[in-house]
Coordinates of C-alpha atoms in Angstrom, one line a residue:
M1 CA 74.4 -39.7 6.6
S2 CA 71.1 -38.0 5.9
Q3 CA 70.6 -35.8 2.9
S4 CA 70.1 -32.7 5.1
E5 CA 73.5 -33.3 6.7
A6 CA 75.4 -33.6 3.3
P7 CA 78.3 -31.3 3.2
P8 CA 78.5 -29.2 0.0
A9 CA 81.9 -30.8 -0.9
D10 CA 80.1 -34.1 -1.4
W11 CA 77.9 -32.8 -4.2
R12 CA 79.0 -33.5 -7.8
R13 CA 78.4 -31.3 -10.8
A14 CA 77.6 -32.4 -14.3
S15 CA 80.1 -31.8 -17.1
P16 CA 80.6 -28.1 -18.0
L17 CA 79.9 -29.0 -21.6
G18 CA 76.3 -29.4 -20.5
I19 CA 76.1 -25.6 -20.6
L20 CA 76.2 -25.8 -24.4
V21 CA 73.3 -28.3 -24.4
Y22 CA 71.2 -26.3 -21.9
G23 CA 71.9 -23.1 -24.0
L24 CA 70.8 -24.7 -27.3
Q25 CA 67.7 -26.2 -25.6
S26 CA 66.7 -22.7 -24.4
A27 CA 67.5 -21.2 -27.7
G28 CA 65.1 -23.4 -29.6
S29 CA 62.2 -22.0 -27.7
L30 CA 63.3 -18.4 -28.3
I31 CA 63.7 -18.5 -32.0
V32 CA 60.2 -17.7 -33.0
P33 CA 59.4 -15.0 -30.4
V34 CA 62.7 -13.2 -30.9
L35 CA 62.4 -13.2 -34.7
I36 CA 58.8 -11.8 -34.5
A37 CA 59.9 -9.1 -32.0
L38 CA 62.9 -8.0 -34.1
M39 CA 60.8 -7.8 -37.3
A40 CA 58.1 -5.8 -35.5
R41 CA 60.7 -3.4 -34.2
Q42 CA 62.9 -3.0 -37.3
G43 CA 60.6 -3.9 -40.2
D44 CA 63.5 -5.5 -42.0
G45 CA 63.4 -9.3 -42.3
M46 CA 67.1 -9.8 -43.4
L47 CA 68.4 -7.6 -40.6
A48 CA 66.2 -9.5 -38.1
L49 CA 67.7 -12.8 -39.3
L50 CA 71.2 -11.5 -38.9
A51 CA 70.5 -10.1 -35.4
M52 CA 68.6 -13.1 -34.2
P53 CA 71.5 -15.4 -33.2
V54 CA 73.2 -12.6 -31.2
V55 CA 70.0 -11.8 -29.3
I56 CA 69.2 -15.5 -28.6
A57 CA 72.8 -16.1 -27.4
V58 CA 72.6 -13.1 -25.0
L59 CA 69.2 -14.3 -23.6
S60 CA 69.9 -18.0 -23.3
A61 CA 73.6 -18.1 -22.1
P62 CA 72.9 -16.7 -18.6
F63 CA 70.1 -19.1 -18.0
A64 CA 72.2 -22.1 -19.2
V65 CA 75.1 -21.2 -16.9
L66 CA 72.7 -20.7 -13.9
R67 CA 71.0 -24.0 -14.7
W68 CA 74.4 -25.8 -14.7
L69 CA 75.5 -24.1 -11.5
R70 CA 72.3 -25.1 -9.7
Y71 CA 72.4 -28.7 -10.9
R72 CA 74.1 -31.2 -8.6
Y73 CA 73.9 -34.9 -7.8
W74 CA 75.1 -37.0 -4.9
I75 CA 75.5 -40.8 -4.5
D76 CA 76.2 -42.4 -1.2
D77 CA 75.6 -45.9 0.3
E78 CA 71.9 -45.1 0.9
S79 CA 70.5 -43.1 -2.0
V80 CA 71.0 -41.2 -5.2
M81 CA 69.9 -37.6 -5.1
V82 CA 69.6 -34.8 -7.7
Q83 CA 69.2 -31.2 -6.8
Q84 CA 68.2 -28.7 -9.5
G85 CA 66.3 -25.5 -10.2
V86 CA 67.1 -21.8 -10.4
L87 CA 64.0 -20.0 -9.1
S88 CA 62.4 -23.0 -7.5
R89 CA 64.6 -25.7 -5.9
K90 CA 63.8 -29.4 -6.3
L91 CA 65.5 -32.4 -4.6
R92 CA 64.7 -35.9 -5.9
S93 CA 66.0 -39.0 -4.1
V94 CA 65.8 -42.7 -4.7
P95 CA 67.1 -45.3 -2.3
R96 CA 69.8 -47.4 -3.8
D97 CA 68.2 -50.7 -2.8
R98 CA 65.2 -49.9 -4.9
I99 CA 67.0 -49.2 -8.1
E100 CA 65.7 -51.6 -10.8
D101 CA 67.9 -50.6 -13.7
V102 CA 70.2 -47.8 -15.0
R103 CA 70.2 -46.8 -18.6
I104 CA 72.1 -44.4 -20.8
E105 CA 70.6 -42.1 -23.4
Q106 CA 72.4 -39.9 -25.9
A107 CA 70.5 -37.3 -27.9
L108 CA 72.1 -35.8 -31.0
L109 CA 74.0 -32.8 -29.5
P110 CA 75.2 -34.6 -26.3
R111 CA 76.3 -37.5 -28.4
L112 CA 78.4 -35.2 -30.7
I113 CA 80.3 -33.7 -27.7
G114 CA 80.6 -37.0 -25.8
L115 CA 77.9 -36.4 -23.2
A116 CA 75.1 -38.7 -22.0
A117 CA 72.2 -38.8 -19.7
V118 CA 71.9 -41.5 -17.0
R119 CA 68.3 -42.5 -16.2
I120 CA 67.6 -44.5 -13.1
E121 CA 64.5 -46.7 -13.0
T122 CA 62.8 -48.3 -10.0
G123 CA 60.4 -50.6 -12.0
G124 CA 57.4 -48.9 -10.6
G125 CA 56.1 -47.8 -14.0
G126 CA 55.6 -44.3 -15.3
A127 CA 58.4 -41.7 -15.6
D128 CA 62.0 -42.3 -14.5
E129 CA 62.7 -41.5 -10.9
I130 CA 65.9 -39.7 -11.5
A131 CA 67.8 -38.5 -14.6
I132 CA 71.4 -37.3 -14.3
T133 CA 72.1 -34.9 -17.2
Y134 CA 74.7 -34.4 -18.6
V135 CA 77.9 -36.2 -17.8
R136 CA 80.8 -37.6 -19.9
L137 CA 80.0 -40.9 -21.5
A138 CA 82.8 -42.6 -19.6
D139 CA 81.4 -41.2 -16.3
A140 CA 77.9 -42.4 -17.3
E141 CA 79.2 -45.9 -17.8
A142 CA 81.1 -45.8 -14.5
L143 CA 77.9 -44.6 -12.7
R144 CA 75.9 -47.4 -14.2
A145 CA 78.4 -50.0 -13.3
R146 CA 78.7 -48.6 -9.7
L147 CA 75.0 -48.5 -9.1
R148 CA 74.5 -52.0 -10.5
A149 CA 77.4 -53.5 -8.5
Y150 CA 76.0 -51.9 -5.3
A151 CA 72.6 -53.4 -6.0
T152 CA 74.2 -56.8 -6.4
R153 CA 75.8 -56.6 -2.9
V154 CA 72.7 -55.3 -1.1
H155 CA 70.2 -57.7 -2.6
A156 CA 72.6 -60.7 -2.3
Q157 CA 72.9 -60.0 1.4
A158 CA 69.2 -59.5 1.8
G159 CA 68.4 -62.6 -0.2
R160 CA 65.8 -60.8 -2.3
A161 CA 65.4 -59.1 -5.7
P162 CA 65.5 -55.4 -6.1
A163 CA 61.8 -54.8 -6.8
Q164 CA 61.0 -57.1 -3.9
A165 CA 63.1 -55.3 -1.3
G166 CA 61.1 -55.1 1.9
R167 CA 58.1 -57.0 0.5
G168 CA 59.0 -60.7 0.8
Q169 CA 61.5 -63.3 -0.2
G170 CA 62.2 -64.2 -3.8
V171 CA 64.7 -65.6 -6.2
V172 CA 67.7 -63.3 -6.7
D173 CA 68.5 -62.1 -10.3
P174 CA 71.9 -62.8 -11.7
P175 CA 74.6 -60.4 -10.4
L176 CA 74.6 -56.8 -11.7
S177 CA 77.9 -55.7 -12.9
A178 CA 79.6 -53.9 -15.7
Q179 CA 80.1 -57.2 -17.5
D180 CA 76.3 -57.4 -17.8
D181 CA 76.4 -55.1 -20.8
E182 CA 77.9 -58.0 -22.9
G183 CA 75.6 -60.8 -23.9
Q184 CA 74.4 -63.1 -26.6
L185 CA 73.0 -61.5 -29.8
L186 CA 69.4 -62.3 -30.3
F187 CA 68.4 -59.9 -33.1
A188 CA 69.9 -57.1 -35.1
M189 CA 68.9 -54.9 -38.1
N190 CA 71.4 -53.8 -40.7
P191 CA 71.0 -50.5 -42.6
G192 CA 69.3 -52.2 -45.5
R193 CA 66.6 -53.8 -43.4
V194 CA 66.1 -50.5 -41.5
M195 CA 65.4 -48.7 -44.7
L196 CA 63.3 -51.5 -46.1
S197 CA 61.1 -51.3 -42.9
G198 CA 60.5 -47.7 -43.7
L199 CA 58.9 -48.5 -47.0
F200 CA 56.1 -50.2 -45.1
E201 CA 55.6 -47.1 -42.8
F202 CA 53.8 -44.7 -45.1
S203 CA 53.6 -41.4 -43.3
L204 CA 52.4 -37.8 -44.0
F205 CA 55.0 -36.4 -41.6
F206 CA 56.3 -33.9 -44.2
F207 CA 52.9 -32.4 -44.7
V208 CA 52.2 -32.1 -41.0
A209 CA 55.7 -30.5 -40.5
L210 CA 55.0 -28.1 -43.4
L211 CA 51.7 -27.1 -41.9
A212 CA 53.3 -26.5 -38.5
L213 CA 56.1 -24.3 -40.1
I214 CA 53.5 -22.3 -42.0
T215 CA 51.5 -21.7 -38.8
Q216 CA 54.7 -20.7 -36.9
F217 CA 56.0 -18.3 -39.6
R218 CA 52.7 -17.0 -40.9
D219 CA 53.7 -13.4 -40.5
L220 CA 56.9 -13.9 -42.5
L221 CA 55.2 -15.3 -45.6
P222 CA 54.4 -13.1 -48.6
F223 CA 50.8 -14.4 -48.4
D224 CA 48.2 -15.2 -45.7
P225 CA 47.8 -19.1 -45.7
W226 CA 44.4 -18.7 -44.0
D227 CA 43.0 -16.3 -46.6
W228 CA 40.5 -18.3 -48.6
M229 CA 40.4 -15.7 -51.4
F230 CA 44.1 -16.5 -52.1
W231 CA 43.5 -20.2 -52.4
R232 CA 40.3 -19.6 -54.5
D233 CA 42.3 -17.6 -57.0
L234 CA 45.1 -20.1 -57.0
L235 CA 42.7 -23.0 -57.6
A236 CA 41.0 -21.0 -60.4
G237 CA 44.2 -20.6 -62.3
Q238 CA 45.3 -24.2 -61.9
A239 CA 41.8 -25.4 -62.8
G240 CA 41.9 -23.3 -66.0
W241 CA 45.3 -24.7 -67.0
L242 CA 44.2 -28.3 -66.3
T243 CA 41.0 -27.9 -68.2
G244 CA 42.9 -26.8 -71.3
L245 CA 44.8 -30.1 -71.4
G246 CA 43.4 -33.2 -73.1
V247 CA 41.9 -36.1 -71.2
V248 CA 45.0 -38.2 -71.4
S249 CA 47.2 -35.3 -70.2
Q250 CA 44.8 -34.6 -67.3
V251 CA 45.0 -38.2 -66.2
L252 CA 48.8 -38.2 -66.4
V253 CA 49.0 -35.0 -64.4
I254 CA 46.7 -36.4 -61.7
L255 CA 48.7 -39.7 -61.6
A256 CA 52.0 -37.8 -61.3
L257 CA 50.6 -35.8 -58.4
L258 CA 49.4 -38.9 -56.6
S259 CA 52.7 -40.7 -57.3
G260 CA 54.6 -37.7 -55.9
L261 CA 52.4 -37.9 -52.8
V262 CA 53.2 -41.6 -52.4
V263 CA 56.9 -41.1 -52.9
L264 CA 56.9 -38.3 -50.2
G265 CA 55.0 -40.6 -47.8
L266 CA 57.5 -43.5 -48.4
M267 CA 60.4 -41.2 -47.9
A268 CA 59.0 -39.9 -44.7
G269 CA 58.5 -43.5 -43.5
V270 CA 62.1 -44.4 -44.4
I271 CA 63.5 -41.3 -42.6
M272 CA 61.5 -42.0 -39.5
M273 CA 62.6 -45.6 -39.3
V274 CA 66.3 -44.7 -39.9
L275 CA 66.1 -42.1 -37.1
R276 CA 64.4 -44.5 -34.7
N277 CA 65.9 -47.9 -35.4
W278 CA 69.4 -47.2 -36.9
G279 CA 71.9 -49.7 -35.4
F280 CA 69.1 -51.7 -33.7
R281 CA 70.6 -54.6 -31.6
L282 CA 69.0 -56.9 -29.1
D283 CA 71.2 -58.9 -26.7
Q284 CA 70.4 -61.4 -24.0
T285 CA 72.4 -60.5 -20.9
P286 CA 72.4 -62.0 -17.3
R287 CA 70.4 -58.9 -16.3
G288 CA 67.7 -59.2 -19.1
L289 CA 67.2 -58.1 -22.6
R290 CA 69.4 -55.1 -23.7
Y291 CA 68.6 -53.2 -26.8
R292 CA 70.3 -50.3 -28.4
R293 CA 68.9 -48.2 -31.2
G294 CA 68.7 -44.7 -32.7
L295 CA 70.6 -42.4 -35.0
L296 CA 70.2 -38.9 -33.6
K297 CA 69.1 -40.1 -30.1
R298 CA 71.0 -43.2 -29.0
V299 CA 69.0 -45.3 -26.5
D300 CA 70.6 -48.1 -24.4
V301 CA 68.0 -49.9 -22.3
V302 CA 68.0 -53.2 -20.3
T303 CA 64.6 -54.8 -19.7
P304 CA 64.6 -57.4 -16.8
L305 CA 62.9 -60.6 -17.7
H306 CA 60.7 -60.6 -14.7
Q307 CA 59.1 -57.3 -15.9
I308 CA 57.8 -58.9 -19.1
Q309 CA 54.1 -59.5 -18.7
A310 CA 53.1 -60.5 -22.2
A311 CA 54.2 -60.7 -25.8
A312 CA 52.5 -59.5 -28.9
V313 CA 53.2 -60.4 -32.6
S314 CA 51.8 -58.0 -35.1
T315 CA 52.1 -57.2 -38.8
G316 CA 50.4 -55.1 -41.5
A317 CA 48.1 -56.0 -44.4
I318 CA 50.9 -55.4 -46.9
R319 CA 53.9 -56.5 -44.7
R320 CA 52.2 -59.9 -44.1
L321 CA 52.3 -60.6 -47.9
F322 CA 56.1 -60.3 -47.8
G323 CA 56.5 -62.3 -44.5
W324 CA 57.5 -59.4 -42.2
H325 CA 56.3 -59.2 -38.6
S326 CA 57.2 -57.4 -35.4
L327 CA 57.4 -58.4 -31.7
T328 CA 56.5 -56.2 -28.8
L329 CA 57.3 -57.2 -25.2
I330 CA 54.8 -55.7 -22.8
T331 CA 56.2 -54.8 -19.5
Q332 CA 55.1 -53.4 -16.2
S333 CA 56.1 -49.8 -17.2
S334 CA 55.0 -50.0 -20.8
E335 CA 52.0 -47.6 -20.4
S336 CA 54.4 -44.7 -20.9
Q337 CA 57.2 -46.5 -22.8
L338 CA 55.5 -49.0 -25.1
D339 CA 57.7 -48.2 -28.1
E340 CA 60.8 -48.9 -26.1
Q341 CA 59.8 -52.5 -25.6
L342 CA 59.8 -53.3 -29.4
A343 CA 62.0 -56.3 -29.3
V344 CA 61.8 -57.1 -33.1
P345 CA 60.7 -54.1 -35.1
F346 CA 60.9 -55.8 -38.5
G347 CA 61.7 -59.5 -38.7
R348 CA 60.8 -63.0 -39.9
M349 CA 58.8 -65.4 -37.8
A350 CA 61.9 -67.6 -37.2
E351 CA 63.7 -64.6 -35.7
I352 CA 60.7 -63.7 -33.6
A353 CA 60.5 -67.3 -32.3
H354 CA 64.1 -67.2 -31.3
V355 CA 63.6 -64.0 -29.2
M356 CA 60.4 -65.3 -27.7
A357 CA 62.1 -68.6 -26.6
A358 CA 64.7 -66.4 -24.8
V359 CA 62.0 -64.8 -22.7
G360 CA 60.0 -68.0 -22.0
Y361 CA 57.2 -67.9 -24.6
S362 CA 56.5 -70.1 -27.6
L363 CA 54.8 -69.2 -30.8
P364 CA 51.5 -70.9 -31.7
N365 CA 51.5 -73.8 -34.1
D366 CA 49.0 -75.7 -36.2
E367 CA 48.6 -78.4 -33.6
M368 CA 46.8 -76.2 -31.2
A369 CA 43.1 -76.8 -30.6
W370 CA 41.9 -73.3 -31.4
K371 CA 38.5 -72.2 -30.2
Q372 CA 36.3 -69.8 -32.3
C373 CA 34.0 -66.9 -31.2
D374 CA 30.3 -67.1 -31.4
P375 CA 29.3 -66.8 -35.2
R376 CA 26.6 -64.3 -34.3
Y377 CA 29.1 -61.8 -32.8
P378 CA 30.8 -60.8 -36.1
R379 CA 27.5 -60.5 -37.9
D380 CA 26.2 -58.2 -35.2
Q381 CA 29.3 -56.1 -35.1
A382 CA 29.4 -55.8 -38.9
A383 CA 25.7 -54.7 -38.9
L384 CA 26.4 -52.0 -36.2
S385 CA 29.4 -50.7 -38.2
M386 CA 27.4 -50.5 -41.4
V387 CA 24.6 -48.6 -39.6
R388 CA 27.2 -46.1 -38.2
V389 CA 28.7 -45.6 -41.7
L390 CA 25.3 -45.0 -43.3
L391 CA 24.2 -42.5 -40.6
I392 CA 27.5 -40.5 -41.0
G393 CA 27.4 -40.7 -44.8
G394 CA 23.7 -39.6 -44.8
L395 CA 24.6 -36.6 -42.6
L396 CA 27.4 -35.6 -45.0
L397 CA 25.2 -35.9 -48.0
A398 CA 22.6 -33.7 -46.3
V399 CA 25.0 -30.9 -45.5
P400 CA 24.6 -28.9 -48.8
A401 CA 20.8 -29.1 -48.6
L402 CA 20.8 -28.1 -45.0
L403 CA 23.1 -25.1 -45.7
K404 CA 20.9 -24.0 -48.6
L405 CA 17.8 -24.3 -46.5
L406 CA 19.4 -22.3 -43.7
A407 CA 20.5 -19.6 -46.1
G408 CA 17.0 -19.4 -47.5
G409 CA 15.5 -19.1 -44.0
L410 CA 17.8 -16.3 -43.2
G411 CA 17.2 -14.5 -46.5
L412 CA 20.8 -15.1 -47.7
T413 CA 20.0 -17.1 -50.8
A414 CA 21.8 -14.6 -53.1
R415 CA 24.8 -14.6 -50.9
W416 CA 24.8 -18.4 -50.8
Q417 CA 24.8 -18.5 -54.6
D418 CA 27.8 -16.1 -54.7
V419 CA 29.7 -18.3 -52.3
Q420 CA 29.0 -21.4 -54.4
A421 CA 30.2 -19.6 -57.5
D422 CA 33.4 -18.4 -55.7
W423 CA 34.3 -21.9 -54.6
Y424 CA 33.5 -23.5 -58.0
G425 CA 31.0 -26.0 -56.5
L426 CA 33.4 -27.3 -53.8
I427 CA 30.6 -27.1 -51.2
E428 CA 28.3 -29.2 -53.4
W429 CA 30.7 -32.1 -54.2
T430 CA 33.0 -32.2 -51.2
P431 CA 30.4 -34.0 -48.8
P432 CA 29.7 -36.8 -51.4
V433 CA 33.4 -37.3 -51.8
L434 CA 33.9 -37.5 -48.1
A435 CA 31.0 -40.0 -47.9
V436 CA 32.6 -42.2 -50.6
L437 CA 36.0 -42.1 -48.8
L438 CA 34.3 -43.1 -45.5
L439 CA 32.6 -46.0 -47.2
M440 CA 35.8 -47.1 -48.9
R441 CA 37.6 -47.0 -45.5
A442 CA 34.8 -48.9 -43.8
I443 CA 34.5 -51.8 -46.3
P444 CA 37.8 -53.5 -45.4
R445 CA 37.0 -53.2 -41.7
I446 CA 33.5 -54.6 -42.1
A447 CA 35.0 -57.5 -44.2
D448 CA 37.5 -58.1 -41.4
T449 CA 34.7 -58.1 -38.9
L450 CA 32.7 -60.6 -40.8
M451 CA 35.7 -63.0 -40.8
M452 CA 36.1 -62.8 -37.0
H453 CA 34.5 -66.2 -36.5
R454 CA 37.5 -67.7 -38.4
T455 CA 40.3 -65.3 -37.4
N456 CA 39.5 -64.4 -33.8
L457 CA 40.7 -67.5 -32.0
H458 CA 42.0 -68.4 -28.6
F459 CA 43.9 -71.3 -27.1
L460 CA 44.6 -72.1 -23.4
G461 CA 47.8 -74.1 -22.8
N462 CA 49.3 -75.4 -19.7
Q463 CA 51.3 -72.2 -19.1
Q464 CA 50.2 -69.6 -21.6
L465 CA 47.0 -68.1 -23.1
V466 CA 47.2 -67.2 -26.8
V467 CA 44.7 -64.8 -28.4
R468 CA 44.7 -64.5 -32.2
T469 CA 43.0 -61.5 -33.9
G470 CA 42.7 -60.0 -37.4
W471 CA 42.2 -61.2 -41.0
L472 CA 44.0 -58.8 -43.2
A473 CA 46.7 -58.2 -40.6
P474 CA 46.6 -61.1 -38.2
G475 CA 48.4 -60.9 -34.8
F476 CA 48.9 -62.9 -31.6
T477 CA 48.9 -61.9 -28.0
L478 CA 50.5 -64.3 -25.6
M479 CA 50.1 -64.0 -21.8
S480 CA 51.4 -66.3 -19.1
R481 CA 48.7 -67.7 -16.9
T482 CA 50.7 -66.7 -13.8
R483 CA 50.8 -63.1 -14.9
L484 CA 47.0 -62.5 -15.0
H485 CA 45.8 -60.2 -12.3
A486 CA 42.1 -59.8 -12.9
M487 CA 39.3 -61.2 -15.2
S488 CA 35.8 -60.0 -16.0
V489 CA 33.0 -61.1 -18.1
A490 CA 31.3 -58.2 -19.9
Q491 CA 28.0 -58.2 -21.9
T492 CA 26.1 -55.4 -23.7
A493 CA 22.3 -55.4 -24.0
L494 CA 22.7 -57.0 -27.5
A495 CA 25.2 -59.6 -26.2
R496 CA 22.8 -60.6 -23.4
H497 CA 20.0 -61.0 -26.0
R498 CA 22.3 -63.0 -28.3
C499 CA 23.9 -65.1 -25.5
Y500 CA 27.6 -64.2 -26.0
A501 CA 30.1 -62.3 -23.9
N502 CA 33.6 -60.8 -23.8
L503 CA 36.2 -62.1 -21.4
L504 CA 38.5 -59.2 -20.4
L505 CA 42.0 -60.1 -19.0
D506 CA 44.2 -57.7 -17.1
G507 CA 47.8 -58.0 -16.2
A508 CA 50.5 -55.5 -14.9
G509 CA 50.8 -53.0 -17.7
T510 CA 48.8 -55.0 -20.3
A511 CA 45.2 -55.9 -21.0
T512 CA 43.6 -58.0 -23.7
G513 CA 40.3 -59.6 -24.3
I514 CA 38.6 -62.6 -26.0
M515 CA 35.6 -61.1 -27.7
G516 CA 32.3 -62.7 -28.7
M517 CA 32.7 -66.0 -26.8
P518 CA 29.6 -68.1 -26.1
K519 CA 28.4 -67.0 -22.7
N520 CA 28.9 -70.4 -21.1
G521 CA 32.3 -70.7 -22.7
A522 CA 33.4 -67.4 -21.2
W523 CA 32.4 -68.4 -17.7
D524 CA 34.1 -71.8 -18.1
L525 CA 37.3 -70.2 -19.3
R526 CA 37.2 -67.8 -16.4
A527 CA 36.7 -70.6 -13.9
E528 CA 39.7 -72.5 -15.5
L529 CA 42.0 -69.5 -15.2
L530 CA 40.9 -68.4 -11.7
P531 CA 43.0 -70.9 -9.7
D532 CA 46.1 -69.6 -11.5
V533 CA 45.3 -66.0 -10.6
L534 CA 44.6 -66.9 -6.9
A535 CA 47.5 -69.2 -6.5
H536 CA 50.2 -66.4 -6.8
D537 CA 51.2 -63.5 -4.6
F538 CA 52.2 -60.9 -7.1
A539 CA 54.3 -59.1 -4.5
S540 CA 56.7 -62.0 -4.3
L541 CA 56.6 -63.7 -7.7
A542 CA 59.9 -65.5 -8.6
R543 CA 62.0 -63.6 -11.0
K544 CA 63.5 -66.5 -12.9
T545 CA 61.7 -67.2 -16.2
R546 CA 61.3 -70.8 -17.3
P547 CA 60.3 -71.8 -20.8
I548 CA 56.5 -71.9 -21.3
Q549 CA 55.3 -74.9 -23.2
N550 CA 51.9 -75.3 -24.7

């Protein structure tokens, strides 16, 4: 039956509780304009706050009901369709034999009232093809089981995998069924580890959120946050109080302020990791890798093994000292969903090796014959970085003199002196401070660059290519030789003069490069990898993953 012939009785509606979700979603965007409109009309902030919920409910409820009434979905033996829209109608359809995977997501409010969103993916990358929102959790699980079971029958009869339908023969994935949700545990994070990972994720989220709130509710504040006279007077009072203290007291006050800033940053990191990775669990199922995570928004995703194009092991300068690393699996659709492929957010190398073995990769070891980059490459890059820092720092130091010269040329010398007095010399000493901070930030990077001839290494095995980068925070990128799609040798004018080159490697959804190789070595490595690239038809690669040995 074609979609144009579908009788209205065959269309299904989402759960009526979805009206509440739609209403609150609409209400969130109405809070600020309604509050401003009420205050401008009544002039009483307390009365506006009391009237705001009523006004928002009156405005958002009709749209929520209409949105639910005009949202329908339909599933038959050929396709899955979703029809939605109040003023403009939209019909989206996906053939069932092209469904790659079905996942369930639960945001905070739908999770509290037992609803979920069903997202259908076709493996083509980018956004989801169809999302069915919102249905009861039991109905969502039944939909996922039904769609997967149907895909099993269709592809088993056709003798090809879902992503290969109509494009050639291949090896069929294990059957899709409701039992695929159960599997072998590969990695999990308990609450203690989740909070510990947040201590290594220093964030200024609180300050950004505070700035956003101040900007949104500027008219409701008793002062103008963008009035520089207010901040000048405030700084003047605080500066006078601080000057009256002794040297030891001044140092203690400054250290207390810095400590408070660090504590707030650590708290923000812990909160962000708890919200993102609470209850993190990674399982190996017949369908692929299934991970579940999230406190407010619960995500349940299955990543088929054939979609994994590369693996990346990373760490931080401080995390490395305590032996913590993370593993990211790069997939075909990772350009828009890279964070959802984080297989091990915070784990030991032994745990990462266990997960990598399940997807067919092996960690590098000391027995590998690593090859270094050209020693001239790190020296050239460090020199270029230093030149950029000196140029930017010199421009910053010249800003006060340039402003003073401009004021003199325009006959505003007296006004310039008044501005300097009002701001207590901030214009004079701010550029040097920024220049010093820029230099402090650049020194570790330049040191890391100078060590590249020892830390930027690569190794070509029988089945995989390993690229190692970083000194303070070393990391590895592992790519299967059969997953490479394109290679190119790039040289700048300086590189041509110094006889080294960069070998750029591209795969589906991932790209990496081996930087600063000797020119002949880059061309030799390209020639060695070229037969592997040309030997495979990427439209019909087998889906079964075999272990990759060095």
